[in-house]
Structure formats: structure tokens, C-alpha cells
Amino acid sequence: MTTEAVGSQDCPEQNESPATLKHGGSYLIPLKTTLETDTVDKVISVFITAVPIKKASSTLNLIRNLLPKDGGFDLQHLRRFAKLAAVPTHVRDSYASIARPSDSSSPEDEILLVLAPTSVVSQKFLVESLAVLLLDEVPIATIEVPLLAPTSQEQATGWTAKYWPTIYKKSNPFGPHPSIVSRAEEEIRGDMDKWMELARETARAAKSVGAGEAVGVVIVERVNGAARPIAIAGDARWLDWLREEDGGGQGNVTAHATMRAIAMVAGQLRRADQENSEQGAVPETPAGEDIFRELPILPIEQTAVQEPANTDGYLCHGLEIYCTHEPCVMCSMAIVHSRFAKVVFEQRMQATGGLCADGELRHGLFWRKELNWTLLAWQWCCGSQREDGNLEVARELNA
Ligand SMILES: [Zn+2]
């Protein structure tokens, strides 16, 4: 382990994300999905030409007949036509290089048109086909355009300036729909600071009593707008466990704060189930076998409401989980499999976190369709550069 630690200094600048939510100084940064991260600036080459405005639509109709559905490419995020003044300089230059010097028409009479991806048709074929309609050999240039739809207005604006006029359709094929994210932010903005503060306090307590690392987690149930904590857990990996230097490895992995908090909810559901069943109580876990540490250890953990109101759903269905640190891969998978609705954490764990798609591991586990469950995820930033040495953990820690 290095001595490099993760503290509050790695909070991104607030203006980095226009989607951030300001509330009493604190704000949320929606995590990017793996698809959103991977598709940034992927481009394809397309043929463009300039046509007289009067013949613009007939030219496009010809192209659509020649190449139905653009040869299998979805170009709907691109403006099909663009005035010369609306395209980036290098596209204007491409146009200038192919413009017919003898042409009597001025640039105002012409409009640029995206013809087709270069991979689906040859330039020769296009020239020959268009000559029939336009009664002339048309000049064709090749430019690069974004392959996939932008996921934000900012991205569309950037691509318009860099490539070609691009349209943001207020939809997101690569992650949660923006309106769902903003509605969820509305829902949690009123009390998120409270849960994060509680998670921090739990983390400090876990560290100070020597139970584990400075990691804390709070699980919140929200019913009809009213939220309450139903599980509070600090890290307990070193409780009755050999320290790393004594051969204890990375500690008791089932006692990570997230695993403990989920186990607490599971325990509550199990007990509620047993009380309702005719078979009566099942024996408690025998002493010494409770490596899952699902029972409260710290006084602060006992302040959680001990029973979830909704016992119908699947384990943590619809619940929110607030973590001081980005959960490790194992804990992130547990969050996905328990079917949480939202996860919020403060410190990114670049080397070990399972949620971020743009860290070192790039797992982005909160939004992977192949895992059959997706949830919303944010980084919470307290807004002020509040140093808290008590919450520092090693960079390589699996939180
Ligand atoms: Zn973990």
C-alpha cells in the first residue's frame, strides 16, 4: 500500500458538469455510464456536397432511394443540410477546395448536404447518380462526423463547433434519460446532506473504535416523499480479525460497510418474515459464526429504524444507499443485485471502485444492461473544501 490517500481534495470543479445540482453548497454529479464514456468522440467519415437550395430536397430524396436508411447508419443526430455559415471552418475549407470555380451560383444559393457514410457507397457511384438529377458533375468532399447521438446539449454544441451541426434530442440511448435523473435529484436534494453526514459520522466511529476503515454507509427508504434510514453501517473488516501486517490480508471482506448494511436489511426482512410465518422463530445465528456482521456494532448504527416499511419487494428494491466512498467491485455488485434505486457516494476510489466508468477500472456497474438491473448513481460533493483527515483511506482500499 502506498501512503497516498483519498481525501476531499479530489472533488471535481463544480462547473465541470452542467448537470450538477446546487443545494446549500453541496451538489451531485451524475456518473457517466460505460457507454457514455466509450462513445465520446467516436466519428465516421461521410461524403458531403453542395447543392442549389432549390434542388436540396430532390437530392436528398434521390439519396434516400439509392441508400435506404443510410446503409444501416443512424444519422438522425446530424442536421442533414447546413448552410455554409453554420459549419466549422475546416468544413468550409473542404467545401472551398471542391467548389466549382466556373460556377455562377454564389454560396448563398447553395446548401451543404450530408450524402452518406463513406463505408457504404463509393464516391464514383454518388457522382454518377447525382449527375443524372443535377445535370452536372457534383463536387464531393469527405468530412468526419460524430457516429452516435450526443447525450447532452453541451456535447451537441461541442460537436457542432468541431464537426457538423449536431442535434441533441433530450434522450440518452447510453444511460438514464436526463429527465429521470433530474427528477431523482429533485427527490433527494432536500435530505441528501443529512444522509451523507450520517455516513461520515459512522465512518469516523468505525475507524475510531478500531472496527474497520473510515468507511460508512446509510441505507434510506423513501415512501411517499418521507425518507428514513433503515440501516447504518460502518466498515468492520478488522473486528476480531488479524491486522494486515499480522497476515490478515485485506480484512473480513464480508464486513465492508455496504455488505453489512445490506445484510442488516436482509436480516430485518428475514425476521419480519419469520414473525409472520407459522413455523415460529428460527434460531439466531450461533455466536462466532456471524462473519457478516449484520448486527449493529456501533451506537450510531442502532439509531437506524430497524424495520423497512416495504417488505414486498426484492431485498433492497427501490432503496437509496449513501456511501462515504465509492464501493469496491464486490460491494457494487451487491448493490446492483440487491436492486437499489439510487447510490450516492462522496469519494471516488479511482483504483478500486466499481461504479465509475471513467476511473481506472472503468466498470460502471450501476448501468450495465447485461446485469439485468440498472440504477442511478451520483458523486456527492459537499461544495466546500472541507478537509477531514479522519475520513482518509488508502488509495488502494477496497471500500
Ligand atoms: Zn466493498
mmCIF file of C-alpha atoms and ligand atoms in Angstrom:
data_model
loop_
_atom_site.group_PDB
_atom_site.id
_atom_site.type_symbol
_atom_site.label_atom_id
_atom_site.label_comp_id
_atom_site.label_asym_id
_atom_site.label_seq_id
_atom_site.Cartn_x
_atom_site.Cartn_y
_atom_site.Cartn_z
ATOM 1 C CA MET A 1 0.000 0.000 0.000
ATOM 2 C CA THR A 2 1.176 3.480 -0.718
ATOM 3 C CA THR A 3 0.730 6.329 1.648
ATOM 4 C CA GLU A 4 -1.235 8.249 -0.944
ATOM 5 C CA ALA A 5 -4.657 8.804 0.491
ATOM 6 C CA VAL A 6 -8.079 9.637 -0.798
ATOM 7 C CA GLY A 7 -9.443 12.773 0.790
ATOM 8 C CA SER A 8 -11.829 15.555 -0.046
ATOM 9 C CA GLN A 9 -9.340 17.200 -2.382
ATOM 10 C CA ASP A 10 -10.439 15.215 -5.423
ATOM 11 C CA CYS A 11 -13.869 16.801 -5.697
ATOM 12 C CA PRO A 12 -14.206 17.970 -9.299
ATOM 13 C CA GLU A 13 -14.790 21.599 -10.065
ATOM 14 C CA GLN A 14 -18.461 22.356 -9.889
ATOM 15 C CA ASN A 15 -18.572 23.892 -13.341
ATOM 16 C CA GLU A 16 -17.234 20.705 -14.913
ATOM 17 C CA SER A 17 -20.703 19.274 -15.010
ATOM 18 C CA PRO A 18 -23.574 21.481 -16.098
ATOM 19 C CA ALA A 19 -25.987 18.863 -14.773
ATOM 20 C CA THR A 20 -24.865 19.462 -11.236
ATOM 21 C CA LEU A 21 -27.381 20.330 -8.634
ATOM 22 C CA LYS A 22 -26.682 23.105 -6.205
ATOM 23 C CA HIS A 23 -28.137 22.866 -2.769
ATOM 24 C CA GLY A 24 -26.679 24.677 0.171
ATOM 25 C CA GLY A 25 -23.238 24.382 -1.381
ATOM 26 C CA SER A 26 -23.388 20.631 -1.916
ATOM 27 C CA TYR A 27 -24.063 19.203 -5.337
ATOM 28 C CA LEU A 28 -24.467 15.962 -7.241
ATOM 29 C CA ILE A 29 -22.552 14.777 -10.273
ATOM 30 C CA PRO A 30 -24.343 12.035 -12.212
ATOM 31 C CA LEU A 31 -21.914 9.250 -13.054
ATOM 32 C CA LYS A 32 -21.261 8.525 -16.696
ATOM 33 C CA THR A 33 -22.130 5.062 -17.939
ATOM 34 C CA THR A 34 -19.599 2.858 -19.720
ATOM 35 C CA LEU A 35 -21.404 3.526 -22.998
ATOM 36 C CA GLU A 36 -21.349 7.272 -22.454
ATOM 37 C CA THR A 37 -17.658 7.086 -21.683
ATOM 38 C CA ASP A 38 -16.802 4.813 -24.599
ATOM 39 C CA THR A 39 -18.738 6.714 -27.231
ATOM 40 C CA VAL A 40 -17.148 10.073 -26.594
ATOM 41 C CA ASP A 41 -15.942 11.454 -29.909
ATOM 42 C CA LYS A 42 -16.301 8.315 -31.993
ATOM 43 C CA VAL A 43 -16.522 9.535 -35.568
ATOM 44 C CA ILE A 44 -17.247 8.247 -39.064
ATOM 45 C CA SER A 45 -16.372 9.673 -42.453
ATOM 46 C CA VAL A 46 -19.198 10.903 -44.624
ATOM 47 C CA PHE A 47 -19.431 12.370 -48.098
ATOM 48 C CA ILE A 48 -20.865 15.863 -48.333
ATOM 49 C CA THR A 49 -21.715 18.003 -51.281
ATOM 50 C CA ALA A 50 -23.103 21.437 -52.006
ATOM 51 C CA VAL A 51 -26.385 21.638 -53.889
ATOM 52 C CA PRO A 52 -28.503 24.533 -55.094
ATOM 53 C CA ILE A 53 -31.113 25.237 -52.424
ATOM 54 C CA LYS A 54 -33.860 24.729 -54.998
ATOM 55 C CA LYS A 55 -32.696 21.160 -55.565
ATOM 56 C CA ALA A 56 -31.956 20.304 -51.944
ATOM 57 C CA SER A 57 -34.940 18.110 -51.186
ATOM 58 C CA SER A 58 -34.939 16.301 -54.516
ATOM 59 C CA THR A 59 -31.266 15.492 -53.989
ATOM 60 C CA LEU A 60 -31.964 14.092 -50.534
ATOM 61 C CA ASN A 61 -34.843 12.028 -51.926
ATOM 62 C CA LEU A 62 -32.513 10.586 -54.510
ATOM 63 C CA ILE A 63 -30.005 9.642 -51.816
ATOM 64 C CA ARG A 64 -32.740 8.010 -49.744
ATOM 65 C CA ASN A 65 -33.792 5.931 -52.724
ATOM 66 C CA LEU A 66 -30.231 4.952 -53.518
ATOM 67 C CA LEU A 67 -29.287 4.157 -49.933
ATOM 68 C CA PRO A 68 -32.311 3.300 -47.809
ATOM 69 C CA LYS A 69 -31.702 4.005 -44.112
ATOM 70 C CA ASP A 70 -28.293 5.412 -44.957
ATOM 71 C CA GLY A 71 -26.898 1.943 -45.434
ATOM 72 C CA GLY A 72 -27.663 0.976 -41.847
ATOM 73 C CA PHE A 73 -26.219 4.037 -40.110
ATOM 74 C CA ASP A 74 -28.379 6.190 -37.880
ATOM 75 C CA LEU A 75 -27.577 9.778 -38.807
ATOM 76 C CA GLN A 76 -30.615 11.355 -37.188
ATOM 77 C CA HIS A 77 -28.496 13.286 -34.722
ATOM 78 C CA LEU A 78 -26.945 15.197 -37.634
ATOM 79 C CA ARG A 79 -28.547 18.072 -39.462
ATOM 80 C CA ARG A 80 -28.808 16.734 -42.972
ATOM 81 C CA PHE A 81 -28.463 20.192 -44.502
ATOM 82 C CA ALA A 82 -26.280 23.000 -43.263
ATOM 83 C CA LYS A 83 -25.660 26.487 -44.538
ATOM 84 C CA LEU A 84 -22.062 27.301 -45.209
ATOM 85 C CA ALA A 85 -22.076 29.808 -42.358
ATOM 86 C CA ALA A 86 -23.225 27.128 -39.891
ATOM 87 C CA VAL A 87 -20.373 24.661 -40.309
ATOM 88 C CA PRO A 88 -16.886 24.707 -38.746
ATOM 89 C CA THR A 89 -14.105 26.448 -40.635
ATOM 90 C CA HIS A 90 -12.392 23.251 -41.726
ATOM 91 C CA VAL A 91 -15.629 22.029 -43.320
ATOM 92 C CA ARG A 92 -15.965 25.370 -45.116
ATOM 93 C CA ASP A 93 -12.392 24.899 -46.305
ATOM 94 C CA SER A 94 -13.221 21.414 -47.580
ATOM 95 C CA TYR A 95 -16.105 22.928 -49.461
ATOM 96 C CA ALA A 96 -13.913 25.677 -50.897
ATOM 97 C CA SER A 97 -11.441 23.090 -52.153
ATOM 98 C CA ILE A 98 -14.124 21.315 -54.162
ATOM 99 C CA ALA A 99 -16.224 24.300 -55.229
ATOM 100 C CA ARG A 100 -16.530 24.717 -58.958
ATOM 101 C CA PRO A 101 -14.579 27.800 -59.995
ATOM 102 C CA SER A 102 -16.700 28.301 -63.089
ATOM 103 C CA ASP A 103 -19.870 28.055 -61.074
ATOM 104 C CA SER A 104 -22.072 31.074 -61.468
ATOM 105 C CA SER A 105 -24.034 30.395 -58.288
ATOM 106 C CA SER A 106 -22.930 32.160 -55.115
ATOM 107 C CA PRO A 107 -22.504 30.311 -51.791
ATOM 108 C CA GLU A 108 -25.795 31.829 -50.588
ATOM 109 C CA ASP A 109 -27.647 29.866 -53.246
ATOM 110 C CA GLU A 110 -26.143 26.594 -52.103
ATOM 111 C CA ILE A 111 -26.518 24.411 -49.096
ATOM 112 C CA LEU A 112 -24.287 21.631 -47.813
ATOM 113 C CA LEU A 113 -25.737 18.153 -47.594
ATOM 114 C CA VAL A 114 -24.564 15.001 -45.846
ATOM 115 C CA LEU A 115 -24.802 12.339 -48.550
ATOM 116 C CA ALA A 116 -23.753 9.060 -46.937
ATOM 117 C CA PRO A 117 -21.114 7.332 -44.827
ATOM 118 C CA THR A 118 -18.062 6.642 -46.972
ATOM 119 C CA SER A 119 -18.146 2.988 -45.955
ATOM 120 C CA VAL A 120 -21.494 2.251 -47.614
ATOM 121 C CA VAL A 121 -21.078 3.758 -51.077
ATOM 122 C CA SER A 122 -18.310 4.766 -53.472
ATOM 123 C CA GLN A 123 -17.720 8.364 -54.418
ATOM 124 C CA LYS A 124 -17.831 7.412 -58.102
ATOM 125 C CA PHE A 125 -21.293 5.904 -57.728
ATOM 126 C CA LEU A 126 -22.544 9.012 -55.929
ATOM 127 C CA VAL A 127 -21.132 11.365 -58.534
ATOM 128 C CA GLU A 128 -22.711 9.391 -61.372
ATOM 129 C CA SER A 129 -26.080 9.110 -59.645
ATOM 130 C CA LEU A 130 -26.264 12.770 -58.691
ATOM 131 C CA ALA A 131 -25.214 13.915 -62.160
ATOM 132 C CA VAL A 132 -28.445 12.496 -63.537
ATOM 133 C CA LEU A 133 -30.503 14.716 -61.255
ATOM 134 C CA LEU A 134 -28.345 17.798 -61.073
ATOM 135 C CA LEU A 135 -27.255 17.696 -64.727
ATOM 136 C CA ASP A 136 -23.738 18.342 -63.603
ATOM 137 C CA GLU A 137 -20.781 16.607 -62.039
ATOM 138 C CA VAL A 138 -21.148 17.418 -58.363
ATOM 139 C CA PRO A 139 -18.187 18.211 -56.129
ATOM 140 C CA ILE A 140 -17.904 15.848 -53.190
ATOM 141 C CA ALA A 141 -15.817 16.244 -50.048
ATOM 142 C CA THR A 142 -15.184 13.889 -47.145
ATOM 143 C CA ILE A 143 -15.528 15.034 -43.539
ATOM 144 C CA GLU A 144 -15.773 13.378 -40.143
ATOM 145 C CA VAL A 145 -18.982 13.477 -38.105
ATOM 146 C CA PRO A 146 -19.981 12.026 -34.702
ATOM 147 C CA LEU A 147 -21.063 8.408 -35.097
ATOM 148 C CA LEU A 148 -23.573 8.391 -32.246
ATOM 149 C CA ALA A 149 -26.153 10.731 -30.806
ATOM 150 C CA PRO A 150 -24.966 13.256 -28.213
ATOM 151 C CA THR A 151 -26.119 12.671 -24.648
ATOM 152 C CA SER A 152 -26.315 16.320 -23.637
ATOM 153 C CA GLN A 153 -26.835 19.751 -25.135
ATOM 154 C CA GLU A 154 -23.262 20.657 -24.227
ATOM 155 C CA GLN A 155 -21.945 17.691 -26.176
ATOM 156 C CA ALA A 156 -24.116 18.618 -29.168
ATOM 157 C CA THR A 157 -22.858 22.197 -29.063
ATOM 158 C CA GLY A 158 -19.265 20.998 -28.876
ATOM 159 C CA TRP A 159 -19.704 18.595 -31.779
ATOM 160 C CA THR A 160 -21.435 21.289 -33.830
ATOM 161 C CA ALA A 161 -18.397 23.502 -33.400
ATOM 162 C CA LYS A 162 -15.961 20.679 -34.068
ATOM 163 C CA TYR A 163 -17.607 18.519 -36.755
ATOM 164 C CA TRP A 164 -21.015 19.354 -38.149
ATOM 165 C CA PRO A 165 -24.345 20.729 -36.844
ATOM 166 C CA THR A 166 -25.489 18.109 -34.343
ATOM 167 C CA ILE A 167 -28.857 17.766 -32.630
ATOM 168 C CA TYR A 168 -29.472 16.793 -29.017
ATOM 169 C CA LYS A 169 -32.876 15.137 -28.766
ATOM 170 C CA LYS A 170 -33.187 15.176 -24.983
ATOM 171 C CA SER A 171 -32.805 11.445 -24.932
ATOM 172 C CA ASN A 172 -29.955 9.248 -23.879
ATOM 173 C CA PRO A 173 -29.517 5.887 -25.574
ATOM 174 C CA PHE A 174 -26.417 5.190 -23.480
ATOM 175 C CA GLY A 175 -27.694 5.785 -19.980
ATOM 176 C CA PRO A 176 -30.582 7.027 -17.877
ATOM 177 C CA HIS A 177 -32.871 9.553 -19.525
ATOM 178 C CA PRO A 178 -31.942 13.076 -18.381
ATOM 179 C CA SER A 179 -35.459 13.747 -17.106
ATOM 180 C CA ILE A 180 -35.316 10.651 -14.891
ATOM 181 C CA VAL A 181 -32.004 11.785 -13.446
ATOM 182 C CA SER A 182 -33.234 15.303 -12.716
ATOM 183 C CA ARG A 183 -36.473 14.044 -11.186
ATOM 184 C CA ALA A 184 -34.484 11.735 -8.913
ATOM 185 C CA GLU A 185 -32.218 14.617 -7.916
ATOM 186 C CA GLU A 186 -35.290 16.665 -7.011
ATOM 187 C CA GLU A 187 -36.400 13.808 -4.820
ATOM 188 C CA ILE A 188 -33.223 13.514 -2.775
ATOM 189 C CA ARG A 189 -31.945 17.082 -2.746
ATOM 190 C CA GLY A 190 -33.788 18.027 0.433
ATOM 191 C CA ASP A 191 -32.154 15.464 2.694
ATOM 192 C CA MET A 192 -29.103 14.036 0.914
ATOM 193 C CA ASP A 193 -26.708 16.118 3.017
ATOM 194 C CA LYS A 194 -28.199 14.608 6.156
ATOM 195 C CA TRP A 195 -27.565 11.035 4.981
ATOM 196 C CA MET A 196 -24.076 11.828 3.792
ATOM 197 C CA GLU A 197 -23.264 13.452 7.120
ATOM 198 C CA LEU A 198 -24.612 10.380 8.900
ATOM 199 C CA ALA A 199 -22.467 8.125 6.706
ATOM 200 C CA ARG A 200 -19.425 10.255 7.502
ATOM 201 C CA GLU A 201 -20.118 10.146 11.211
ATOM 202 C CA THR A 202 -20.450 6.367 11.030
ATOM 203 C CA ALA A 203 -17.167 6.125 9.123
ATOM 204 C CA ARG A 204 -15.377 8.161 11.777
ATOM 205 C CA ALA A 205 -16.860 5.996 14.522
ATOM 206 C CA ALA A 206 -15.854 2.739 12.795
ATOM 207 C CA LYS A 207 -12.297 3.973 12.481
ATOM 208 C CA SER A 208 -12.036 5.409 15.965
ATOM 209 C CA VAL A 209 -13.137 2.222 17.750
ATOM 210 C CA GLY A 210 -10.809 0.166 15.580
ATOM 211 C CA ALA A 211 -13.581 -1.893 13.973
ATOM 212 C CA GLY A 212 -12.559 -1.027 10.446
ATOM 213 C CA GLU A 213 -11.562 1.570 7.900
ATOM 214 C CA ALA A 214 -13.111 5.041 7.778
ATOM 215 C CA VAL A 215 -15.977 3.974 5.536
ATOM 216 C CA GLY A 216 -19.643 4.484 6.360
ATOM 217 C CA VAL A 217 -22.912 3.639 4.633
ATOM 218 C CA VAL A 218 -26.543 4.625 5.193
ATOM 219 C CA ILE A 219 -29.485 2.900 3.506
ATOM 220 C CA VAL A 220 -32.542 5.100 3.166
ATOM 221 C CA GLU A 221 -36.102 4.122 2.453
ATOM 222 C CA ARG A 222 -38.306 6.762 0.869
ATOM 223 C CA VAL A 223 -42.044 6.220 0.981
ATOM 224 C CA ASN A 224 -44.424 8.879 -0.334
ATOM 225 C CA GLY A 225 -41.720 11.505 -0.083
ATOM 226 C CA ALA A 226 -40.778 10.691 3.518
ATOM 227 C CA ALA A 227 -37.277 9.304 3.947
ATOM 228 C CA ARG A 228 -35.800 7.412 6.882
ATOM 229 C CA PRO A 229 -32.590 5.470 7.462
ATOM 230 C CA ILE A 230 -33.253 1.741 7.757
ATOM 231 C CA ALA A 231 -29.638 0.600 8.012
ATOM 232 C CA ILE A 232 -26.468 2.362 9.143
ATOM 233 C CA ALA A 233 -23.169 0.517 8.933
ATOM 234 C CA GLY A 234 -19.528 1.313 9.391
ATOM 235 C CA ASP A 235 -16.699 -0.761 8.000
ATOM 236 C CA ALA A 236 -15.876 -3.667 10.351
ATOM 237 C CA ARG A 237 -13.241 -5.567 8.409
ATOM 238 C CA TRP A 238 -10.771 -5.557 11.308
ATOM 239 C CA LEU A 239 -13.198 -6.628 14.015
ATOM 240 C CA ASP A 240 -11.863 -9.879 15.542
ATOM 241 C CA TRP A 241 -9.574 -10.166 12.535
ATOM 242 C CA LEU A 242 -5.815 -10.276 12.190
ATOM 243 C CA ARG A 243 -4.388 -6.997 11.004
ATOM 244 C CA GLU A 244 -2.823 -6.896 7.561
ATOM 245 C CA GLU A 245 0.688 -6.839 8.991
ATOM 246 C CA ASP A 246 -0.142 -9.964 11.003
ATOM 247 C CA GLY A 247 -1.369 -11.925 7.997
ATOM 248 C CA GLY A 248 -4.979 -10.763 7.978
ATOM 249 C CA GLY A 249 -4.894 -9.793 4.321
ATOM 250 C CA GLN A 250 -7.378 -7.082 3.496
ATOM 251 C CA GLY A 251 -9.571 -7.927 6.451
ATOM 252 C CA ASN A 252 -13.023 -9.501 6.571
ATOM 253 C CA VAL A 253 -14.432 -8.725 3.123
ATOM 254 C CA THR A 254 -17.975 -9.556 4.179
ATOM 255 C CA ALA A 255 -17.746 -6.781 6.760
ATOM 256 C CA HIS A 256 -17.344 -3.934 4.271
ATOM 257 C CA ALA A 257 -19.813 -1.200 5.224
ATOM 258 C CA THR A 258 -22.009 -1.803 2.166
ATOM 259 C CA MET A 259 -22.130 -5.578 2.732
ATOM 260 C CA ARG A 260 -23.013 -5.044 6.380
ATOM 261 C CA ALA A 261 -25.748 -2.523 5.584
ATOM 262 C CA ILE A 262 -27.335 -4.843 3.019
ATOM 263 C CA ALA A 263 -27.066 -7.739 5.478
ATOM 264 C CA MET A 264 -28.872 -5.597 8.060
ATOM 265 C CA VAL A 265 -31.775 -5.027 5.668
ATOM 266 C CA ALA A 266 -31.812 -8.725 4.788
ATOM 267 C CA GLY A 267 -31.862 -9.591 8.485
ATOM 268 C CA GLN A 268 -34.789 -7.261 9.120
ATOM 269 C CA LEU A 269 -36.734 -8.791 6.249
ATOM 270 C CA ARG A 270 -35.916 -12.294 7.451
ATOM 271 C CA ARG A 271 -37.078 -11.544 10.969
ATOM 272 C CA ALA A 272 -40.259 -9.894 9.689
ATOM 273 C CA ASP A 273 -40.857 -12.951 7.552
ATOM 274 C CA GLN A 274 -40.335 -15.313 10.477
ATOM 275 C CA GLU A 275 -42.703 -13.367 12.679
ATOM 276 C CA ASN A 276 -45.360 -13.699 10.017
ATOM 277 C CA SER A 277 -44.782 -17.367 9.365
ATOM 278 C CA GLU A 278 -46.463 -20.133 11.310
ATOM 279 C CA GLN A 279 -43.247 -22.000 11.915
ATOM 280 C CA GLY A 280 -42.181 -19.516 14.542
ATOM 281 C CA ALA A 281 -38.716 -18.205 15.137
ATOM 282 C CA VAL A 282 -35.703 -19.789 13.519
ATOM 283 C CA PRO A 283 -32.666 -19.982 15.815
ATOM 284 C CA GLU A 284 -30.399 -16.934 15.809
ATOM 285 C CA THR A 285 -27.029 -17.179 14.116
ATOM 286 C CA PRO A 286 -24.791 -19.152 16.502
ATOM 287 C CA ALA A 287 -22.250 -16.999 18.281
ATOM 288 C CA GLY A 288 -18.935 -16.779 16.486
ATOM 289 C CA GLU A 289 -20.389 -17.514 13.075
ATOM 290 C CA ASP A 290 -21.581 -14.010 12.400
ATOM 291 C CA ILE A 291 -18.838 -13.030 9.983
ATOM 292 C CA PHE A 292 -21.384 -10.975 8.083
ATOM 293 C CA ARG A 293 -21.622 -8.532 10.973
ATOM 294 C CA GLU A 294 -25.235 -7.797 10.249
ATOM 295 C CA LEU A 295 -25.954 -6.768 13.828
ATOM 296 C CA PRO A 296 -25.154 -3.213 14.939
ATOM 297 C CA ILE A 297 -21.676 -2.775 16.406
ATOM 298 C CA LEU A 298 -21.513 0.983 16.848
ATOM 299 C CA PRO A 299 -24.013 3.018 18.876
ATOM 300 C CA ILE A 300 -24.704 5.173 15.816
ATOM 301 C CA GLU A 301 -25.715 2.066 13.888
ATOM 302 C CA GLN A 302 -28.512 1.456 16.366
ATOM 303 C CA THR A 303 -30.131 4.771 15.513
ATOM 304 C CA ALA A 304 -31.456 3.364 12.234
ATOM 305 C CA VAL A 305 -35.090 2.422 12.037
ATOM 306 C CA GLN A 306 -34.782 -1.316 12.410
ATOM 307 C CA GLU A 307 -37.523 -2.343 10.048
ATOM 308 C CA PRO A 308 -38.195 -1.490 6.419
ATOM 309 C CA ALA A 309 -41.792 -0.488 5.737
ATOM 310 C CA ASN A 310 -41.864 -2.230 2.406
ATOM 311 C CA THR A 311 -41.295 -5.945 2.776
ATOM 312 C CA ASP A 312 -42.850 -6.887 -0.562
ATOM 313 C CA GLY A 313 -40.010 -6.010 -2.884
ATOM 314 C CA TYR A 314 -36.802 -7.826 -3.696
ATOM 315 C CA LEU A 315 -34.280 -7.220 -0.877
ATOM 316 C CA CYS A 316 -33.318 -3.563 -1.348
ATOM 317 C CA HIS A 317 -35.717 -2.824 -4.187
ATOM 318 C CA GLY A 318 -36.199 0.913 -4.596
ATOM 319 C CA LEU A 319 -33.955 1.867 -1.677
ATOM 320 C CA GLU A 320 -31.210 4.502 -1.663
ATOM 321 C CA ILE A 321 -27.677 3.914 -0.442
ATOM 322 C CA TYR A 322 -25.344 6.702 0.673
ATOM 323 C CA CYS A 323 -21.639 5.874 0.990
ATOM 324 C CA THR A 324 -18.639 7.875 2.096
ATOM 325 C CA HIS A 325 -16.535 6.091 -0.549
ATOM 326 C CA GLU A 326 -17.214 4.589 -3.951
ATOM 327 C CA PRO A 327 -17.936 0.934 -3.185
ATOM 328 C CA CYS A 328 -15.465 -1.718 -4.327
ATOM 329 C CA VAL A 329 -16.363 -4.066 -7.182
ATOM 330 C CA MET A 330 -17.800 -6.691 -4.833
ATOM 331 C CA CYS A 331 -19.942 -4.159 -2.953
ATOM 332 C CA SER A 332 -21.029 -2.504 -6.215
ATOM 333 C CA MET A 333 -22.219 -5.874 -7.491
ATOM 334 C CA ALA A 334 -24.063 -6.416 -4.208
ATOM 335 C CA ILE A 335 -25.777 -3.041 -4.688
ATOM 336 C CA VAL A 336 -26.832 -3.999 -8.221
ATOM 337 C CA HIS A 337 -28.025 -7.472 -7.244
ATOM 338 C CA SER A 338 -29.982 -6.116 -4.267
ATOM 339 C CA ARG A 339 -31.800 -3.825 -6.717
ATOM 340 C CA PHE A 340 -31.239 -0.458 -5.148
ATOM 341 C CA ALA A 341 -32.746 2.510 -6.977
ATOM 342 C CA LYS A 342 -30.055 5.078 -6.210
ATOM 343 C CA VAL A 343 -26.487 5.147 -4.989
ATOM 344 C CA VAL A 344 -24.649 8.268 -3.841
ATOM 345 C CA PHE A 345 -21.042 8.368 -2.689
ATOM 346 C CA GLU A 346 -18.614 11.089 -1.766
ATOM 347 C CA GLN A 347 -15.064 9.955 -2.501
ATOM 348 C CA ARG A 348 -14.188 8.370 -5.795
ATOM 349 C CA MET A 349 -11.969 5.312 -5.447
ATOM 350 C CA GLN A 350 -10.049 5.525 -8.701
ATOM 351 C CA ALA A 351 -8.121 2.290 -8.235
ATOM 352 C CA THR A 352 -10.778 0.043 -6.713
ATOM 353 C CA GLY A 353 -14.269 1.498 -7.234
ATOM 354 C CA GLY A 354 -16.849 -0.498 -9.164
ATOM 355 C CA LEU A 355 -19.306 2.258 -10.076
ATOM 356 C CA CYS A 356 -17.404 4.825 -12.138
ATOM 357 C CA ALA A 357 -16.965 4.137 -15.830
ATOM 358 C CA ASP A 358 -14.186 6.666 -16.236
ATOM 359 C CA GLY A 359 -11.897 5.614 -13.392
ATOM 360 C CA GLU A 360 -9.041 3.168 -13.696
ATOM 361 C CA LEU A 361 -11.233 0.052 -13.667
ATOM 362 C CA ARG A 362 -13.976 1.535 -15.873
ATOM 363 C CA HIS A 363 -16.582 -0.994 -14.716
ATOM 364 C CA GLY A 364 -19.521 1.423 -14.493
ATOM 365 C CA LEU A 365 -21.526 -1.323 -12.782
ATOM 366 C CA PHE A 366 -24.526 0.887 -11.972
ATOM 367 C CA TRP A 367 -25.625 0.921 -15.606
ATOM 368 C CA ARG A 368 -24.769 -2.313 -17.356
ATOM 369 C CA LYS A 369 -27.766 -3.743 -19.176
ATOM 370 C CA GLU A 370 -26.259 -7.231 -19.170
ATOM 371 C CA LEU A 371 -26.535 -7.307 -15.366
ATOM 372 C CA ASN A 372 -30.335 -7.103 -15.643
ATOM 373 C CA TRP A 373 -30.568 -4.223 -13.199
ATOM 374 C CA THR A 374 -29.645 -0.581 -13.558
ATOM 375 C CA LEU A 375 -29.772 2.199 -11.008
ATOM 376 C CA LEU A 376 -28.943 5.877 -10.793
ATOM 377 C CA ALA A 377 -25.568 6.881 -9.390
ATOM 378 C CA TRP A 378 -24.028 10.170 -8.321
ATOM 379 C CA GLN A 379 -20.950 11.519 -6.706
ATOM 380 C CA TRP A 380 -21.888 13.904 -3.915
ATOM 381 C CA CYS A 381 -19.655 16.893 -3.344
ATOM 382 C CA CYS A 382 -20.036 18.847 -0.161
ATOM 383 C CA GLY A 383 -19.228 22.049 -2.017
ATOM 384 C CA SER A 384 -16.711 23.410 0.431
ATOM 385 C CA GLN A 385 -13.135 22.214 0.516
ATOM 386 C CA ARG A 386 -13.660 20.692 3.914
ATOM 387 C CA GLU A 387 -10.600 18.651 4.827
ATOM 388 C CA ASP A 388 -11.427 15.750 7.052
ATOM 389 C CA GLY A 389 -8.349 13.699 7.817
ATOM 390 C CA ASN A 390 -10.491 11.253 9.775
ATOM 391 C CA LEU A 391 -12.141 10.085 6.563
ATOM 392 C CA GLU A 392 -8.938 9.438 4.666
ATOM 393 C CA VAL A 393 -8.328 5.944 3.375
ATOM 394 C CA ALA A 394 -5.535 4.405 1.330
ATOM 395 C CA ARG A 395 -5.862 4.798 -2.417
ATOM 396 C CA GLU A 396 -5.869 1.010 -2.913
ATOM 397 C CA LEU A 397 -8.513 0.345 -0.287
ATOM 398 C CA ASN A 398 -11.483 -1.722 -1.414
ATOM 399 C CA ALA A 399 -14.256 0.274 0.225
HETATM 400 ZN ZN ZN B 1 -16.525 -3.331 -0.569
#
